[in-house]
Amino acid sequence: LRRKGYDFIVVQGETTIEQILESISKKAAALGVKEAEEIASGQADPKEKLTWFLDAFLLKQKLVIIFDNFEENQDEKAGDFKGEKGERLKKFLWFFRESLQHHDTLLLFSTRYTLPGFDSPEMTLNIPEFIAIEFRKMLLNSRALKKLDGKSAKNLIEDIGGNPRALELLESIANKKYRVREFNWDQLKASTPEL
């Protein structure tokens, strides 16, 4: 998509309508859209704000708005949006989806659960866990975890499976805890019992 001229906005984890609008406004302002930040922080209704961003920015660009780890906004058992705040978010995202039909801007959600309103077969792509070789490549591109010896790397892959988010969290912990010191998977695993 980048080679096709798309730009990206990333919204990570648990979010709100206001945070989504703020992320859009920051990208719009960075690309020279006047009034973007004022509109986002103004008193208008969220749908009115989104409509302004659609007209002034989103429908004039090739953008992908990525909602990464969106399952943090969903009920684990039902998969639906969480609580009263989630109901507002669902209606907002449905309106957003409808507004983008037949335009170049895309919404992309990564989530472990089915997402109501975005669950038709033409909208959904199930991506399996990384296979061992993909996981190892990600491991080699890390700063701290690539220092693990071969046995530790093998054990980590067996224990964690192909979950890239778990690897990101472990990388963050290893960077903070060990920095340049040597460590193995058993030491790292012992320091993260809840994982």
mmCIF file with all atom_site columns, C-alpha atoms in Angstrom:
data_model
loop_
_atom_site.group_PDB
_atom_site.id
_atom_site.type_symbol
_atom_site.label_atom_id
_atom_site.label_alt_id
_atom_site.label_comp_id
_atom_site.label_asym_id
_atom_site.label_entity_id
_atom_site.label_seq_id
_atom_site.pdbx_PDB_ins_code
_atom_site.Cartn_x
_atom_site.Cartn_y
_atom_site.Cartn_z
_atom_site.occupancy
_atom_site.B_iso_or_equiv
_atom_site.pdbx_formal_charge
_atom_site.auth_seq_id
_atom_site.auth_comp_id
_atom_site.auth_asym_id
_atom_site.auth_atom_id
_atom_site.pdbx_PDB_model_num
ATOM 1   C CA . LEU A 1 1   ? 0.000   0.000   0.000  1.00 0.00 ? 1   LEU A CA 1
ATOM 2   C CA . ARG A 1 2   ? 2.872   2.390   0.697  1.00 0.00 ? 2   ARG A CA 1
ATOM 3   C CA . ARG A 1 3   ? 4.198   1.727   -2.824 1.00 0.00 ? 3   ARG A CA 1
ATOM 4   C CA . LYS A 1 4   ? 0.722   2.613   -4.143 1.00 0.00 ? 4   LYS A CA 1
ATOM 5   C CA . GLY A 1 5   ? 0.922   6.027   -2.451 1.00 0.00 ? 5   GLY A CA 1
ATOM 6   C CA . TYR A 1 6   ? -0.950  5.290   0.768  1.00 0.00 ? 6   TYR A CA 1
ATOM 7   C CA . ASP A 1 7   ? -0.125  6.984   4.058  1.00 0.00 ? 7   ASP A CA 1
ATOM 8   C CA . PHE A 1 8   ? -0.966  5.535   7.469  1.00 0.00 ? 8   PHE A CA 1
ATOM 9   C CA . ILE A 1 9   ? -2.588  6.494   10.752 1.00 0.00 ? 9   ILE A CA 1
ATOM 10  C CA . VAL A 1 10  ? -2.196  3.979   13.588 1.00 0.00 ? 10  VAL A CA 1
ATOM 11  C CA . VAL A 1 11  ? -4.551  3.770   16.573 1.00 0.00 ? 11  VAL A CA 1
ATOM 12  C CA . GLN A 1 12  ? -3.221  1.295   19.123 1.00 0.00 ? 12  GLN A CA 1
ATOM 13  C CA . GLY A 1 13  ? -5.209  -0.824  21.585 1.00 0.00 ? 13  GLY A CA 1
ATOM 14  C CA . GLU A 1 14  ? -8.027  0.537   23.717 1.00 0.00 ? 14  GLU A CA 1
ATOM 15  C CA . THR A 1 15  ? -9.317  3.748   22.218 1.00 0.00 ? 15  THR A CA 1
ATOM 16  C CA . THR A 1 16  ? -12.115 6.300   22.192 1.00 0.00 ? 16  THR A CA 1
ATOM 17  C CA . ILE A 1 17  ? -13.826 8.354   19.494 1.00 0.00 ? 17  ILE A CA 1
ATOM 18  C CA . GLU A 1 18  ? -11.892 11.387  20.729 1.00 0.00 ? 18  GLU A CA 1
ATOM 19  C CA . GLN A 1 19  ? -8.545  9.590   20.441 1.00 0.00 ? 19  GLN A CA 1
ATOM 20  C CA . ILE A 1 20  ? -9.394  8.475   16.904 1.00 0.00 ? 20  ILE A CA 1
ATOM 21  C CA . LEU A 1 21  ? -10.283 12.032  15.900 1.00 0.00 ? 21  LEU A CA 1
ATOM 22  C CA . GLU A 1 22  ? -7.096  13.311  17.557 1.00 0.00 ? 22  GLU A CA 1
ATOM 23  C CA . SER A 1 23  ? -4.963  10.810  15.586 1.00 0.00 ? 23  SER A CA 1
ATOM 24  C CA . ILE A 1 24  ? -6.656  11.870  12.354 1.00 0.00 ? 24  ILE A CA 1
ATOM 25  C CA . SER A 1 25  ? -6.209  15.560  13.197 1.00 0.00 ? 25  SER A CA 1
ATOM 26  C CA . LYS A 1 26  ? -2.484  15.132  13.934 1.00 0.00 ? 26  LYS A CA 1
ATOM 27  C CA . LYS A 1 27  ? -1.899  13.451  10.564 1.00 0.00 ? 27  LYS A CA 1
ATOM 28  C CA . ALA A 1 28  ? -4.014  16.063  8.782  1.00 0.00 ? 28  ALA A CA 1
ATOM 29  C CA . ALA A 1 29  ? -2.111  18.914  10.473 1.00 0.00 ? 29  ALA A CA 1
ATOM 30  C CA . ALA A 1 30  ? 1.224   17.277  9.623  1.00 0.00 ? 30  ALA A CA 1
ATOM 31  C CA . LEU A 1 31  ? 0.129   17.160  5.977  1.00 0.00 ? 31  LEU A CA 1
ATOM 32  C CA . GLY A 1 32  ? -0.830  20.854  6.021  1.00 0.00 ? 32  GLY A CA 1
ATOM 33  C CA . VAL A 1 33  ? -4.592  20.729  6.567  1.00 0.00 ? 33  VAL A CA 1
ATOM 34  C CA . LYS A 1 34  ? -5.466  24.015  8.259  1.00 0.00 ? 34  LYS A CA 1
ATOM 35  C CA . GLU A 1 35  ? -7.869  23.984  11.219 1.00 0.00 ? 35  GLU A CA 1
ATOM 36  C CA . ALA A 1 36  ? -7.448  20.218  11.758 1.00 0.00 ? 36  ALA A CA 1
ATOM 37  C CA . GLU A 1 37  ? -6.419  20.425  15.408 1.00 0.00 ? 37  GLU A CA 1
ATOM 38  C CA . GLU A 1 38  ? -9.004  23.112  16.207 1.00 0.00 ? 38  GLU A CA 1
ATOM 39  C CA . ILE A 1 39  ? -11.799 20.983  14.739 1.00 0.00 ? 39  ILE A CA 1
ATOM 40  C CA . ALA A 1 40  ? -10.711 17.909  16.734 1.00 0.00 ? 40  ALA A CA 1
ATOM 41  C CA . SER A 1 41  ? -10.614 19.825  20.018 1.00 0.00 ? 41  SER A CA 1
ATOM 42  C CA . GLY A 1 42  ? -13.816 21.796  19.323 1.00 0.00 ? 42  GLY A CA 1
ATOM 43  C CA . GLN A 1 43  ? -17.273 21.295  20.820 1.00 0.00 ? 43  GLN A CA 1
ATOM 44  C CA . ALA A 1 44  ? -18.994 19.794  17.756 1.00 0.00 ? 44  ALA A CA 1
ATOM 45  C CA . ASP A 1 45  ? -20.591 16.366  17.761 1.00 0.00 ? 45  ASP A CA 1
ATOM 46  C CA . PRO A 1 46  ? -18.068 13.576  16.858 1.00 0.00 ? 46  PRO A CA 1
ATOM 47  C CA . LYS A 1 47  ? -19.944 12.724  13.637 1.00 0.00 ? 47  LYS A CA 1
ATOM 48  C CA . GLU A 1 48  ? -19.840 16.382  12.599 1.00 0.00 ? 48  GLU A CA 1
ATOM 49  C CA . LYS A 1 49  ? -16.091 16.439  13.273 1.00 0.00 ? 49  LYS A CA 1
ATOM 50  C CA . LEU A 1 50  ? -15.597 13.245  11.285 1.00 0.00 ? 50  LEU A CA 1
ATOM 51  C CA . THR A 1 51  ? -17.668 14.669  8.426  1.00 0.00 ? 51  THR A CA 1
ATOM 52  C CA . TRP A 1 52  ? -15.386 17.721  8.386  1.00 0.00 ? 52  TRP A CA 1
ATOM 53  C CA . PHE A 1 53  ? -12.297 15.476  8.286  1.00 0.00 ? 53  PHE A CA 1
ATOM 54  C CA . LEU A 1 54  ? -13.837 13.366  5.530  1.00 0.00 ? 54  LEU A CA 1
ATOM 55  C CA . ASP A 1 55  ? -14.502 16.422  3.363  1.00 0.00 ? 55  ASP A CA 1
ATOM 56  C CA . ALA A 1 56  ? -11.279 18.310  4.134  1.00 0.00 ? 56  ALA A CA 1
ATOM 57  C CA . PHE A 1 57  ? -8.832  15.423  4.319  1.00 0.00 ? 57  PHE A CA 1
ATOM 58  C CA . LEU A 1 58  ? -9.777  11.734  4.407  1.00 0.00 ? 58  LEU A CA 1
ATOM 59  C CA . LEU A 1 59  ? -11.576 11.522  1.059  1.00 0.00 ? 59  LEU A CA 1
ATOM 60  C CA . LYS A 1 60  ? -8.848  13.521  -0.692 1.00 0.00 ? 60  LYS A CA 1
ATOM 61  C CA . GLN A 1 61  ? -5.983  11.227  0.375  1.00 0.00 ? 61  GLN A CA 1
ATOM 62  C CA . LYS A 1 62  ? -5.033  7.586   0.091  1.00 0.00 ? 62  LYS A CA 1
ATOM 63  C CA . LEU A 1 63  ? -4.926  6.592   3.759  1.00 0.00 ? 63  LEU A CA 1
ATOM 64  C CA . VAL A 1 64  ? -5.084  3.419   5.788  1.00 0.00 ? 64  VAL A CA 1
ATOM 65  C CA . ILE A 1 65  ? -6.309  3.895   9.344  1.00 0.00 ? 65  ILE A CA 1
ATOM 66  C CA . ILE A 1 66  ? -5.000  0.912   11.286 1.00 0.00 ? 66  ILE A CA 1
ATOM 67  C CA . PHE A 1 67  ? -6.706  -0.087  14.524 1.00 0.00 ? 67  PHE A CA 1
ATOM 68  C CA . ASP A 1 68  ? -4.081  -2.407  15.969 1.00 0.00 ? 68  ASP A CA 1
ATOM 69  C CA . ASN A 1 69  ? -4.897  -4.818  18.821 1.00 0.00 ? 69  ASN A CA 1
ATOM 70  C CA . PHE A 1 70  ? -8.525  -3.733  18.591 1.00 0.00 ? 70  PHE A CA 1
ATOM 71  C CA . GLU A 1 71  ? -9.616  -6.667  20.769 1.00 0.00 ? 71  GLU A CA 1
ATOM 72  C CA . GLU A 1 72  ? -8.872  -4.406  23.759 1.00 0.00 ? 72  GLU A CA 1
ATOM 73  C CA . ASN A 1 73  ? -12.123 -2.599  22.832 1.00 0.00 ? 73  ASN A CA 1
ATOM 74  C CA . GLN A 1 74  ? -14.126 -5.813  22.641 1.00 0.00 ? 74  GLN A CA 1
ATOM 75  C CA . ASP A 1 75  ? -15.766 -8.142  25.107 1.00 0.00 ? 75  ASP A CA 1
ATOM 76  C CA . GLU A 1 76  ? -13.665 -11.299 25.284 1.00 0.00 ? 76  GLU A CA 1
ATOM 77  C CA . LYS A 1 77  ? -16.626 -13.688 25.370 1.00 0.00 ? 77  LYS A CA 1
ATOM 78  C CA . ALA A 1 78  ? -19.057 -12.076 22.922 1.00 0.00 ? 78  ALA A CA 1
ATOM 79  C CA . GLY A 1 79  ? -16.592 -10.173 20.704 1.00 0.00 ? 79  GLY A CA 1
ATOM 80  C CA . ASP A 1 80  ? -18.923 -7.169  20.702 1.00 0.00 ? 80  ASP A CA 1
ATOM 81  C CA . PHE A 1 81  ? -17.781 -3.683  21.666 1.00 0.00 ? 81  PHE A CA 1
ATOM 82  C CA . LYS A 1 82  ? -17.363 -3.256  25.464 1.00 0.00 ? 82  LYS A CA 1
ATOM 83  C CA . GLY A 1 83  ? -19.984 -1.422  27.492 1.00 0.00 ? 83  GLY A CA 1
ATOM 84  C CA . GLU A 1 84  ? -21.766 1.875   26.919 1.00 0.00 ? 84  GLU A CA 1
ATOM 85  C CA . LYS A 1 85  ? -18.603 3.567   25.628 1.00 0.00 ? 85  LYS A CA 1
ATOM 86  C CA . GLY A 1 86  ? -18.251 0.654   23.199 1.00 0.00 ? 86  GLY A CA 1
ATOM 87  C CA . GLU A 1 87  ? -21.770 1.195   21.856 1.00 0.00 ? 87  GLU A CA 1
ATOM 88  C CA . ARG A 1 88  ? -20.857 4.799   20.959 1.00 0.00 ? 88  ARG A CA 1
ATOM 89  C CA . LEU A 1 89  ? -17.593 3.622   19.385 1.00 0.00 ? 89  LEU A CA 1
ATOM 90  C CA . LYS A 1 90  ? -19.420 0.957   17.355 1.00 0.00 ? 90  LYS A CA 1
ATOM 91  C CA . LYS A 1 91  ? -21.942 3.457   15.934 1.00 0.00 ? 91  LYS A CA 1
ATOM 92  C CA . PHE A 1 92  ? -19.128 5.912   15.158 1.00 0.00 ? 92  PHE A CA 1
ATOM 93  C CA . LEU A 1 93  ? -17.056 3.266   13.337 1.00 0.00 ? 93  LEU A CA 1
ATOM 94  C CA . TRP A 1 94  ? -20.094 2.041   11.388 1.00 0.00 ? 94  TRP A CA 1
ATOM 95  C CA . PHE A 1 95  ? -20.742 5.619   10.269 1.00 0.00 ? 95  PHE A CA 1
ATOM 96  C CA . PHE A 1 96  ? -17.044 5.933   9.382  1.00 0.00 ? 96  PHE A CA 1
ATOM 97  C CA . ARG A 1 97  ? -17.167 2.690   7.361  1.00 0.00 ? 97  ARG A CA 1
ATOM 98  C CA . GLU A 1 98  ? -20.242 3.804   5.435  1.00 0.00 ? 98  GLU A CA 1
ATOM 99  C CA . SER A 1 99  ? -18.693 7.211   4.697  1.00 0.00 ? 99  SER A CA 1
ATOM 100 C CA . LEU A 1 100 ? -15.626 5.600   3.122  1.00 0.00 ? 100 LEU A CA 1
ATOM 101 C CA . GLN A 1 101 ? -17.460 3.356   0.662  1.00 0.00 ? 101 GLN A CA 1
ATOM 102 C CA . HIS A 1 102 ? -16.130 3.797   -2.894 1.00 0.00 ? 102 HIS A CA 1
ATOM 103 C CA . HIS A 1 103 ? -13.191 5.919   -1.699 1.00 0.00 ? 103 HIS A CA 1
ATOM 104 C CA . ASP A 1 104 ? -9.471  5.221   -1.333 1.00 0.00 ? 104 ASP A CA 1
ATOM 105 C CA . THR A 1 105 ? -9.220  5.596   2.452  1.00 0.00 ? 105 THR A CA 1
ATOM 106 C CA . LEU A 1 106 ? -9.363  2.248   4.249  1.00 0.00 ? 106 LEU A CA 1
ATOM 107 C CA . LEU A 1 107 ? -10.038 1.066   7.795  1.00 0.00 ? 107 LEU A CA 1
ATOM 108 C CA . LEU A 1 108 ? -7.986  -1.932  8.898  1.00 0.00 ? 108 LEU A CA 1
ATOM 109 C CA . PHE A 1 109 ? -8.566  -3.707  12.220 1.00 0.00 ? 109 PHE A CA 1
ATOM 110 C CA . SER A 1 110 ? -6.320  -6.317  13.782 1.00 0.00 ? 110 SER A CA 1
ATOM 111 C CA . THR A 1 111 ? -8.274  -8.249  16.403 1.00 0.00 ? 111 THR A CA 1
ATOM 112 C CA . ARG A 1 112 ? -8.564  -11.756 17.789 1.00 0.00 ? 112 ARG A CA 1
ATOM 113 C CA . TYR A 1 113 ? -12.368 -11.632 17.708 1.00 0.00 ? 113 TYR A CA 1
ATOM 114 C CA . THR A 1 114 ? -15.053 -11.196 15.106 1.00 0.00 ? 114 THR A CA 1
ATOM 115 C CA . LEU A 1 115 ? -15.905 -7.504  14.827 1.00 0.00 ? 115 LEU A CA 1
ATOM 116 C CA . PRO A 1 116 ? -19.652 -6.722  14.502 1.00 0.00 ? 116 PRO A CA 1
ATOM 117 C CA . GLY A 1 117 ? -20.368 -4.758  11.359 1.00 0.00 ? 117 GLY A CA 1
ATOM 118 C CA . PHE A 1 118 ? -16.996 -5.667  9.849  1.00 0.00 ? 118 PHE A CA 1
ATOM 119 C CA . ASP A 1 119 ? -17.447 -9.419  9.737  1.00 0.00 ? 119 ASP A CA 1
ATOM 120 C CA . SER A 1 120 ? -18.702 -10.173 6.236  1.00 0.00 ? 120 SER A CA 1
ATOM 121 C CA . PRO A 1 121 ? -16.481 -12.577 4.243  1.00 0.00 ? 121 PRO A CA 1
ATOM 122 C CA . GLU A 1 122 ? -15.377 -9.870  1.787  1.00 0.00 ? 122 GLU A CA 1
ATOM 123 C CA . MET A 1 123 ? -14.191 -7.697  4.709  1.00 0.00 ? 123 MET A CA 1
ATOM 124 C CA . THR A 1 124 ? -12.437 -10.335 6.819  1.00 0.00 ? 124 THR A CA 1
ATOM 125 C CA . LEU A 1 125 ? -9.056  -12.001 6.401  1.00 0.00 ? 125 LEU A CA 1
ATOM 126 C CA . ASN A 1 126 ? -8.081  -14.596 8.977  1.00 0.00 ? 126 ASN A CA 1
ATOM 127 C CA . ILE A 1 127 ? -4.329  -14.524 9.532  1.00 0.00 ? 127 ILE A CA 1
ATOM 128 C CA . PRO A 1 128 ? -2.802  -17.508 11.343 1.00 0.00 ? 128 PRO A CA 1
ATOM 129 C CA . GLU A 1 129 ? -0.024  -17.244 13.908 1.00 0.00 ? 129 GLU A CA 1
ATOM 130 C CA . PHE A 1 130 ? 3.496   -16.848 12.583 1.00 0.00 ? 130 PHE A CA 1
ATOM 131 C CA . ILE A 1 131 ? 5.167   -20.075 11.594 1.00 0.00 ? 131 ILE A CA 1
ATOM 132 C CA . ALA A 1 132 ? 8.524   -20.817 13.254 1.00 0.00 ? 132 ALA A CA 1
ATOM 133 C CA . ILE A 1 133 ? 10.650  -19.286 10.483 1.00 0.00 ? 133 ILE A CA 1
ATOM 134 C CA . GLU A 1 134 ? 8.620   -16.031 10.468 1.00 0.00 ? 134 GLU A CA 1
ATOM 135 C CA . PHE A 1 135 ? 8.830   -15.864 14.244 1.00 0.00 ? 135 PHE A CA 1
ATOM 136 C CA . ARG A 1 136 ? 12.605  -16.403 14.120 1.00 0.00 ? 136 ARG A CA 1
ATOM 137 C CA . LYS A 1 137 ? 12.962  -13.573 11.563 1.00 0.00 ? 137 LYS A CA 1
ATOM 138 C CA . MET A 1 138 ? 11.068  -11.258 13.900 1.00 0.00 ? 138 MET A CA 1
ATOM 139 C CA . LEU A 1 139 ? 13.304  -12.416 16.741 1.00 0.00 ? 139 LEU A CA 1
ATOM 140 C CA . LEU A 1 140 ? 16.437  -11.627 14.706 1.00 0.00 ? 140 LEU A CA 1
ATOM 141 C CA . ASN A 1 141 ? 15.135  -8.103  13.995 1.00 0.00 ? 141 ASN A CA 1
ATOM 142 C CA . SER A 1 142 ? 14.808  -7.354  17.700 1.00 0.00 ? 142 SER A CA 1
ATOM 143 C CA . ARG A 1 143 ? 17.449  -5.566  19.786 1.00 0.00 ? 143 ARG A CA 1
ATOM 144 C CA . ALA A 1 144 ? 17.422  -7.630  22.977 1.00 0.00 ? 144 ALA A CA 1
ATOM 145 C CA . LEU A 1 145 ? 15.860  -10.987 22.110 1.00 0.00 ? 145 LEU A CA 1
ATOM 146 C CA . LYS A 1 146 ? 18.240  -11.625 19.221 1.00 0.00 ? 146 LYS A CA 1
ATOM 147 C CA . LYS A 1 147 ? 20.945  -12.116 21.895 1.00 0.00 ? 147 LYS A CA 1
ATOM 148 C CA . LEU A 1 148 ? 19.267  -15.341 23.064 1.00 0.00 ? 148 LEU A CA 1
ATOM 149 C CA . ASP A 1 149 ? 21.244  -18.502 22.386 1.00 0.00 ? 149 ASP A CA 1
ATOM 150 C CA . GLY A 1 150 ? 19.792  -21.093 19.984 1.00 0.00 ? 150 GLY A CA 1
ATOM 151 C CA . LYS A 1 151 ? 18.292  -23.300 22.709 1.00 0.00 ? 151 LYS A CA 1
ATOM 152 C CA . SER A 1 152 ? 16.642  -20.316 24.418 1.00 0.00 ? 152 SER A CA 1
ATOM 153 C CA . ALA A 1 153 ? 15.211  -19.074 21.096 1.00 0.00 ? 153 ALA A CA 1
ATOM 154 C CA . LYS A 1 154 ? 13.805  -22.549 20.373 1.00 0.00 ? 154 LYS A CA 1
ATOM 155 C CA . ASN A 1 155 ? 12.236  -22.771 23.846 1.00 0.00 ? 155 ASN A CA 1
ATOM 156 C CA . LEU A 1 156 ? 10.782  -19.273 23.532 1.00 0.00 ? 156 LEU A CA 1
ATOM 157 C CA . ILE A 1 157 ? 9.123   -20.183 20.224 1.00 0.00 ? 157 ILE A CA 1
ATOM 158 C CA . GLU A 1 158 ? 7.715   -23.403 21.731 1.00 0.00 ? 158 GLU A CA 1
ATOM 159 C CA . ASP A 1 159 ? 6.378   -21.624 24.834 1.00 0.00 ? 159 ASP A CA 1
ATOM 160 C CA . ILE A 1 160 ? 5.004   -18.463 23.217 1.00 0.00 ? 160 ILE A CA 1
ATOM 161 C CA . GLY A 1 161 ? 3.823   -19.773 19.859 1.00 0.00 ? 161 GLY A CA 1
ATOM 162 C CA . GLY A 1 162 ? 3.569   -17.477 16.859 1.00 0.00 ? 162 GLY A CA 1
ATOM 163 C CA . ASN A 1 163 ? 2.163   -14.411 18.566 1.00 0.00 ? 163 ASN A CA 1
ATOM 164 C CA . PRO A 1 164 ? 4.029   -11.271 17.434 1.00 0.00 ? 164 PRO A CA 1
ATOM 165 C CA . ARG A 1 165 ? 2.459   -9.098  20.161 1.00 0.00 ? 165 ARG A CA 1
ATOM 166 C CA . ALA A 1 166 ? 3.835   -11.406 22.866 1.00 0.00 ? 166 ALA A CA 1
ATOM 167 C CA . LEU A 1 167 ? 7.262   -11.078 21.254 1.00 0.00 ? 167 LEU A CA 1
ATOM 168 C CA . GLU A 1 168 ? 6.965   -7.249  21.251 1.00 0.00 ? 168 GLU A CA 1
ATOM 169 C CA . LEU A 1 169 ? 6.107   -7.291  24.966 1.00 0.00 ? 169 LEU A CA 1
ATOM 170 C CA . LEU A 1 170 ? 8.990   -9.635  25.752 1.00 0.00 ? 170 LEU A CA 1
ATOM 171 C CA . GLU A 1 171 ? 11.353  -7.443  23.739 1.00 0.00 ? 171 GLU A CA 1
ATOM 172 C CA . SER A 1 172 ? 10.286  -4.420  25.777 1.00 0.00 ? 172 SER A CA 1
ATOM 173 C CA . ILE A 1 173 ? 10.780  -6.279  29.078 1.00 0.00 ? 173 ILE A CA 1
ATOM 174 C CA . ALA A 1 174 ? 14.160  -7.683  28.008 1.00 0.00 ? 174 ALA A CA 1
ATOM 175 C CA . ASN A 1 175 ? 15.361  -4.229  26.916 1.00 0.00 ? 175 ASN A CA 1
ATOM 176 C CA . LYS A 1 176 ? 14.467  -2.715  30.277 1.00 0.00 ? 176 LYS A CA 1
ATOM 177 C CA . LYS A 1 177 ? 15.609  -5.583  32.467 1.00 0.00 ? 177 LYS A CA 1
ATOM 178 C CA . TYR A 1 178 ? 18.790  -6.797  30.797 1.00 0.00 ? 178 TYR A CA 1
ATOM 179 C CA . ARG A 1 179 ? 19.952  -4.015  28.447 1.00 0.00 ? 179 ARG A CA 1
ATOM 180 C CA . VAL A 1 180 ? 23.406  -5.268  27.454 1.00 0.00 ? 180 VAL A CA 1
ATOM 181 C CA . ARG A 1 181 ? 23.699  -8.122  29.969 1.00 0.00 ? 181 ARG A CA 1
ATOM 182 C CA . GLU A 1 182 ? 23.476  -11.703 28.773 1.00 0.00 ? 182 GLU A CA 1
ATOM 183 C CA . PHE A 1 183 ? 20.278  -13.574 29.595 1.00 0.00 ? 183 PHE A CA 1
ATOM 184 C CA . ASN A 1 184 ? 18.416  -16.696 28.537 1.00 0.00 ? 184 ASN A CA 1
ATOM 185 C CA . TRP A 1 185 ? 14.761  -17.569 28.029 1.00 0.00 ? 185 TRP A CA 1
ATOM 186 C CA . ASP A 1 186 ? 14.412  -19.226 31.459 1.00 0.00 ? 186 ASP A CA 1
ATOM 187 C CA . GLN A 1 187 ? 15.557  -16.007 33.184 1.00 0.00 ? 187 GLN A CA 1
ATOM 188 C CA . LEU A 1 188 ? 13.230  -13.833 31.122 1.00 0.00 ? 188 LEU A CA 1
ATOM 189 C CA . LYS A 1 189 ? 10.331  -16.252 31.582 1.00 0.00 ? 189 LYS A CA 1
ATOM 190 C CA . ALA A 1 190 ? 10.865  -16.301 35.378 1.00 0.00 ? 190 ALA A CA 1
ATOM 191 C CA . SER A 1 191 ? 10.667  -12.497 35.473 1.00 0.00 ? 191 SER A CA 1
ATOM 192 C CA . THR A 1 192 ? 7.302   -12.452 33.647 1.00 0.00 ? 192 THR A CA 1
ATOM 193 C CA . PRO A 1 193 ? 5.180   -15.043 35.526 1.00 0.00 ? 193 PRO A CA 1
ATOM 194 C CA . GLU A 1 194 ? 1.833   -13.562 34.467 1.00 0.00 ? 194 GLU A CA 1
ATOM 195 C CA . LEU A 1 195 ? 2.733   -13.836 30.776 1.00 0.00 ? 195 LEU A CA 1
#
